[in-house]
Amino acid sequence: MATQRSPSNTAERLKNIKAVFLDVDGVMTDGGLFYGEKGESLKRFHVHDGQGIQSMRSQGLQVGIISGRSHPSVSQRAKELGVDPVFQGIGNKLECLQTWLDKAGLGLANIAFMGDDLADVPVLKAVGFAATVPNAVKQAQEVSHWVSGKPGGQGAVRCFADLFLEYGP
Ligand SMILES: [Mg+2]
């Protein structure tokens, strides 16, 4: 059951985490898609989340992205922040993650994931630590271990990074 407070086994779950995967739309952004007059689209990222990603990396965590959509700005932002791997245009996120885990020699218990929509639910149900945002769909909130105090695109990833600082990876 999702809760704003951390569950009692948070420290135990976070202890096993080696890599953090993030959804993009609704997590790293507020879910808004800006369209220009020529049909070009723009995403808006929050600087606090960038600091959060750097914080997680400096704590020894690998940080990756799994997004259902695909956008050049995501590749650019990931590059700036040392986020790797970056999986975009992914239909089955759990399958994508499992393939990467097999290569990396890690298990689902070693993964924390932050997602907000129905496509994220199978991953949230499977990983060692499932995080979501207050503006997530109900189904994502129901299966997550933790809900950030701030909404997606407004510092949610930073809150997540601070949780690792608080409990330690
Ligand atoms: Mg999303």
PDB file of C-alpha atoms and ligand atoms in Angstrom:
ATOM      1  CA  MET A   1       0.000   0.000   0.000  1.00  0.00           C
ATOM      2  CA  ALA A   2       1.382   3.362  -0.966  1.00  0.00           C
ATOM      3  CA  THR A   3       2.100   5.843   1.729  1.00  0.00           C
ATOM      4  CA  GLN A   4       3.723   9.235   2.009  1.00  0.00           C
ATOM      5  CA  ARG A   5       5.686   7.813   4.914  1.00  0.00           C
ATOM      6  CA  SER A   6       8.353   5.220   4.318  1.00  0.00           C
ATOM      7  CA  PRO A   7       7.450   1.634   5.152  1.00  0.00           C
ATOM      8  CA  SER A   8       9.322   0.019   8.030  1.00  0.00           C
ATOM      9  CA  ASN A   9      11.392  -2.191   5.706  1.00  0.00           C
ATOM     10  CA  THR A  10      12.665   0.684   3.552  1.00  0.00           C
ATOM     11  CA  ALA A  11      16.221   0.445   4.908  1.00  0.00           C
ATOM     12  CA  GLU A  12      16.254  -3.308   4.271  1.00  0.00           C
ATOM     13  CA  ARG A  13      15.026  -2.913   0.691  1.00  0.00           C
ATOM     14  CA  LEU A  14      17.304   0.018  -0.166  1.00  0.00           C
ATOM     15  CA  LYS A  15      20.353  -1.851   1.141  1.00  0.00           C
ATOM     16  CA  ASN A  16      20.188  -4.222  -1.854  1.00  0.00           C
ATOM     17  CA  ILE A  17      19.730  -1.554  -4.535  1.00  0.00           C
ATOM     18  CA  LYS A  18      22.545  -1.230  -7.090  1.00  0.00           C
ATOM     19  CA  ALA A  19      20.751   0.594  -9.908  1.00  0.00           C
ATOM     20  CA  VAL A  20      17.886   3.074 -10.147  1.00  0.00           C
ATOM     21  CA  PHE A  21      15.700   3.247 -13.245  1.00  0.00           C
ATOM     22  CA  LEU A  22      13.447   6.205 -13.949  1.00  0.00           C
ATOM     23  CA  ASP A  23      10.440   6.669 -16.171  1.00  0.00           C
ATOM     24  CA  VAL A  24      10.517  10.022 -17.982  1.00  0.00           C
ATOM     25  CA  ASP A  25       7.039  11.457 -18.619  1.00  0.00           C
ATOM     26  CA  GLY A  26       5.277  12.200 -15.343  1.00  0.00           C
ATOM     27  CA  VAL A  27       8.400  11.389 -13.288  1.00  0.00           C
ATOM     28  CA  MET A  28      11.304  13.422 -14.703  1.00  0.00           C
ATOM     29  CA  THR A  29       8.721  15.767 -16.253  1.00  0.00           C
ATOM     30  CA  ASP A  30       5.250  16.858 -15.147  1.00  0.00           C
ATOM     31  CA  GLY A  31       3.843  14.799 -18.008  1.00  0.00           C
ATOM     32  CA  GLY A  32       3.219  17.870 -20.137  1.00  0.00           C
ATOM     33  CA  LEU A  33       4.207  17.798 -23.800  1.00  0.00           C
ATOM     34  CA  PHE A  34       4.793  21.195 -25.382  1.00  0.00           C
ATOM     35  CA  TYR A  35       4.151  21.365 -29.125  1.00  0.00           C
ATOM     36  CA  GLY A  36       5.461  24.180 -31.310  1.00  0.00           C
ATOM     37  CA  GLU A  37       3.775  25.488 -34.454  1.00  0.00           C
ATOM     38  CA  LYS A  38       5.887  23.233 -36.674  1.00  0.00           C
ATOM     39  CA  GLY A  39       4.942  20.186 -34.664  1.00  0.00           C
ATOM     40  CA  GLU A  40       8.223  20.057 -32.777  1.00  0.00           C
ATOM     41  CA  SER A  41       7.875  18.994 -29.159  1.00  0.00           C
ATOM     42  CA  LEU A  42       9.727  20.082 -26.027  1.00  0.00           C
ATOM     43  CA  LYS A  43      10.057  18.611 -22.565  1.00  0.00           C
ATOM     44  CA  ARG A  44      10.792  20.514 -19.357  1.00  0.00           C
ATOM     45  CA  PHE A  45      13.165  19.010 -16.789  1.00  0.00           C
ATOM     46  CA  HIS A  46      13.747  20.256 -13.249  1.00  0.00           C
ATOM     47  CA  VAL A  47      17.234  21.234 -12.105  1.00  0.00           C
ATOM     48  CA  HIS A  48      16.612  19.736  -8.651  1.00  0.00           C
ATOM     49  CA  ASP A  49      16.085  16.334 -10.273  1.00  0.00           C
ATOM     50  CA  GLY A  50      19.404  16.693 -12.079  1.00  0.00           C
ATOM     51  CA  GLN A  51      21.110  17.277  -8.742  1.00  0.00           C
ATOM     52  CA  GLY A  52      19.254  14.263  -7.371  1.00  0.00           C
ATOM     53  CA  ILE A  53      20.540  12.038 -10.166  1.00  0.00           C
ATOM     54  CA  GLN A  54      24.080  13.253  -9.540  1.00  0.00           C
ATOM     55  CA  SER A  55      23.583  12.565  -5.845  1.00  0.00           C
ATOM     56  CA  MET A  56      22.479   8.980  -6.532  1.00  0.00           C
ATOM     57  CA  ARG A  57      25.455   8.442  -8.833  1.00  0.00           C
ATOM     58  CA  SER A  58      27.855   9.799  -6.231  1.00  0.00           C
ATOM     59  CA  GLN A  59      26.362   7.313  -3.761  1.00  0.00           C
ATOM     60  CA  GLY A  60      27.528   4.554  -6.110  1.00  0.00           C
ATOM     61  CA  LEU A  61      24.181   3.852  -7.749  1.00  0.00           C
ATOM     62  CA  GLN A  62      23.870   3.375 -11.495  1.00  0.00           C
ATOM     63  CA  VAL A  63      21.011   5.491 -12.869  1.00  0.00           C
ATOM     64  CA  GLY A  64      19.139   4.551 -16.029  1.00  0.00           C
ATOM     65  CA  ILE A  65      15.987   5.509 -17.936  1.00  0.00           C
ATOM     66  CA  ILE A  66      13.184   3.369 -19.322  1.00  0.00           C
ATOM     67  CA  SER A  67      10.634   5.378 -21.291  1.00  0.00           C
ATOM     68  CA  GLY A  68       7.700   4.335 -23.402  1.00  0.00           C
ATOM     69  CA  ARG A  69       8.153   7.374 -25.612  1.00  0.00           C
ATOM     70  CA  SER A  70      11.220   8.498 -27.491  1.00  0.00           C
ATOM     71  CA  HIS A  71      12.607  12.025 -27.631  1.00  0.00           C
ATOM     72  CA  PRO A  72      16.040  13.529 -28.429  1.00  0.00           C
ATOM     73  CA  SER A  73      15.855  15.797 -25.345  1.00  0.00           C
ATOM     74  CA  VAL A  74      15.841  12.708 -23.128  1.00  0.00           C
ATOM     75  CA  SER A  75      19.104  11.487 -24.688  1.00  0.00           C
ATOM     76  CA  GLN A  76      20.589  14.960 -24.235  1.00  0.00           C
ATOM     77  CA  ARG A  77      19.504  15.295 -20.590  1.00  0.00           C
ATOM     78  CA  ALA A  78      20.727  11.760 -19.837  1.00  0.00           C
ATOM     79  CA  LYS A  79      24.100  12.516 -21.384  1.00  0.00           C
ATOM     80  CA  GLU A  80      24.473  15.673 -19.278  1.00  0.00           C
ATOM     81  CA  LEU A  81      23.785  13.725 -16.101  1.00  0.00           C
ATOM     82  CA  GLY A  82      25.718  10.530 -16.852  1.00  0.00           C
ATOM     83  CA  VAL A  83      22.532   8.477 -17.005  1.00  0.00           C
ATOM     84  CA  ASP A  84      23.150   5.078 -18.605  1.00  0.00           C
ATOM     85  CA  PRO A  85      21.526   2.953 -19.946  1.00  0.00           C
ATOM     86  CA  VAL A  86      18.777   4.947 -21.680  1.00  0.00           C
ATOM     87  CA  PHE A  87      15.971   2.817 -23.101  1.00  0.00           C
ATOM     88  CA  GLN A  88      13.373   4.753 -25.123  1.00  0.00           C
ATOM     89  CA  GLY A  89      10.320   3.710 -27.111  1.00  0.00           C
ATOM     90  CA  ILE A  90       9.915   0.645 -24.905  1.00  0.00           C
ATOM     91  CA  GLY A  91       6.608  -1.223 -25.057  1.00  0.00           C
ATOM     92  CA  ASN A  92       7.351  -3.858 -22.427  1.00  0.00           C
ATOM     93  CA  LYS A  93       9.444  -2.192 -19.730  1.00  0.00           C
ATOM     94  CA  LEU A  94       9.774  -5.267 -17.513  1.00  0.00           C
ATOM     95  CA  GLU A  95      11.081  -7.380 -20.396  1.00  0.00           C
ATOM     96  CA  CYS A  96      13.556  -4.617 -21.300  1.00  0.00           C
ATOM     97  CA  LEU A  97      14.761  -4.383 -17.707  1.00  0.00           C
ATOM     98  CA  GLN A  98      15.072  -8.165 -17.355  1.00  0.00           C
ATOM     99  CA  THR A  99      17.220  -8.383 -20.501  1.00  0.00           C
ATOM    100  CA  TRP A 100      19.528  -5.678 -19.105  1.00  0.00           C
ATOM    101  CA  LEU A 101      19.665  -7.377 -15.691  1.00  0.00           C
ATOM    102  CA  ASP A 102      20.713 -10.675 -17.255  1.00  0.00           C
ATOM    103  CA  LYS A 103      23.624  -8.932 -18.975  1.00  0.00           C
ATOM    104  CA  ALA A 104      24.521  -6.884 -15.884  1.00  0.00           C
ATOM    105  CA  GLY A 105      24.431  -9.928 -13.610  1.00  0.00           C
ATOM    106  CA  LEU A 106      21.907  -8.267 -11.305  1.00  0.00           C
ATOM    107  CA  GLY A 107      18.468  -9.302 -10.082  1.00  0.00           C
ATOM    108  CA  LEU A 108      15.179  -7.447  -9.717  1.00  0.00           C
ATOM    109  CA  ALA A 109      15.859  -7.103  -5.975  1.00  0.00           C
ATOM    110  CA  ASN A 110      18.845  -4.906  -6.887  1.00  0.00           C
ATOM    111  CA  ILE A 111      16.656  -2.411  -8.775  1.00  0.00           C
ATOM    112  CA  ALA A 112      14.708   0.618  -7.647  1.00  0.00           C
ATOM    113  CA  PHE A 113      12.257   2.016 -10.163  1.00  0.00           C
ATOM    114  CA  MET A 114      10.194   5.190 -10.226  1.00  0.00           C
ATOM    115  CA  GLY A 115       7.157   5.233 -12.505  1.00  0.00           C
ATOM    116  CA  ASP A 116       3.739   6.831 -12.688  1.00  0.00           C
ATOM    117  CA  ASP A 117       1.497   5.121 -15.238  1.00  0.00           C
ATOM    118  CA  LEU A 118      -0.053   1.766 -16.141  1.00  0.00           C
ATOM    119  CA  ALA A 119       2.927   0.712 -18.290  1.00  0.00           C
ATOM    120  CA  ASP A 120       5.090   1.014 -15.169  1.00  0.00           C
ATOM    121  CA  VAL A 121       2.950  -1.192 -12.931  1.00  0.00           C
ATOM    122  CA  PRO A 122       4.512  -4.580 -13.916  1.00  0.00           C
ATOM    123  CA  VAL A 123       7.976  -3.132 -13.178  1.00  0.00           C
ATOM    124  CA  LEU A 124       6.844  -1.539  -9.913  1.00  0.00           C
ATOM    125  CA  LYS A 125       5.433  -4.900  -8.807  1.00  0.00           C
ATOM    126  CA  ALA A 126       8.652  -6.750  -9.647  1.00  0.00           C
ATOM    127  CA  VAL A 127      11.538  -4.588  -8.414  1.00  0.00           C
ATOM    128  CA  GLY A 128      13.185  -4.456  -5.009  1.00  0.00           C
ATOM    129  CA  PHE A 129      12.021  -0.930  -4.350  1.00  0.00           C
ATOM    130  CA  ALA A 130       9.069   0.678  -6.135  1.00  0.00           C
ATOM    131  CA  ALA A 131       8.688   4.447  -6.021  1.00  0.00           C
ATOM    132  CA  THR A 132       6.027   6.666  -7.491  1.00  0.00           C
ATOM    133  CA  VAL A 133       4.781  10.261  -7.504  1.00  0.00           C
ATOM    134  CA  PRO A 134       1.681  11.822  -5.944  1.00  0.00           C
ATOM    135  CA  ASN A 135       0.282  12.522  -9.438  1.00  0.00           C
ATOM    136  CA  ALA A 136       0.668   8.882 -10.518  1.00  0.00           C
ATOM    137  CA  VAL A 137      -2.307   6.780 -11.575  1.00  0.00           C
ATOM    138  CA  LYS A 138      -3.984   4.918  -8.708  1.00  0.00           C
ATOM    139  CA  GLN A 139      -2.736   1.509  -9.917  1.00  0.00           C
ATOM    140  CA  ALA A 140       0.894   2.690  -9.681  1.00  0.00           C
ATOM    141  CA  GLN A 141       0.374   4.127  -6.211  1.00  0.00           C
ATOM    142  CA  GLU A 142      -1.233   0.904  -4.964  1.00  0.00           C
ATOM    143  CA  VAL A 143       1.803  -1.252  -5.793  1.00  0.00           C
ATOM    144  CA  SER A 144       4.565   1.176  -4.791  1.00  0.00           C
ATOM    145  CA  HIS A 145       6.565   1.087  -1.576  1.00  0.00           C
ATOM    146  CA  TRP A 146       7.030   4.835  -1.445  1.00  0.00           C
ATOM    147  CA  VAL A 147       5.467   8.025  -2.831  1.00  0.00           C
ATOM    148  CA  SER A 148       7.576  11.168  -3.234  1.00  0.00           C
ATOM    149  CA  GLY A 149       6.514  14.330  -1.459  1.00  0.00           C
ATOM    150  CA  LYS A 150       6.848  16.305  -4.703  1.00  0.00           C
ATOM    151  CA  PRO A 151       5.095  15.699  -8.044  1.00  0.00           C
ATOM    152  CA  GLY A 152       6.771  14.474 -11.201  1.00  0.00           C
ATOM    153  CA  GLY A 153       8.797  17.174 -12.941  1.00  0.00           C
ATOM    154  CA  GLN A 154       8.883  19.254  -9.762  1.00  0.00           C
ATOM    155  CA  GLY A 155      11.592  17.566  -7.737  1.00  0.00           C
ATOM    156  CA  ALA A 156      10.212  14.027  -7.346  1.00  0.00           C
ATOM    157  CA  VAL A 157      13.512  12.457  -8.426  1.00  0.00           C
ATOM    158  CA  ARG A 158      15.378  14.678  -5.961  1.00  0.00           C
ATOM    159  CA  CYS A 159      13.112  13.413  -3.146  1.00  0.00           C
ATOM    160  CA  PHE A 160      13.934   9.879  -4.257  1.00  0.00           C
ATOM    161  CA  ALA A 161      17.674  10.632  -4.165  1.00  0.00           C
ATOM    162  CA  ASP A 162      17.296  12.126  -0.692  1.00  0.00           C
ATOM    163  CA  LEU A 163      15.667   8.890   0.467  1.00  0.00           C
ATOM    164  CA  PHE A 164      18.875   7.026  -0.438  1.00  0.00           C
ATOM    165  CA  LEU A 165      20.871   9.621   1.476  1.00  0.00           C
ATOM    166  CA  GLU A 166      18.618   9.146   4.462  1.00  0.00           C
ATOM    167  CA  TYR A 167      18.714   5.338   4.502  1.00  0.00           C
ATOM    168  CA  GLY A 168      21.895   4.616   2.575  1.00  0.00           C
ATOM    169  CA  PRO A 169      22.084   2.314  -0.483  1.00  0.00           C
TER     170      PRO A 169
HETATM  171 MG    MG B   1       5.230   8.097 -17.151  1.00  0.00          MG
END
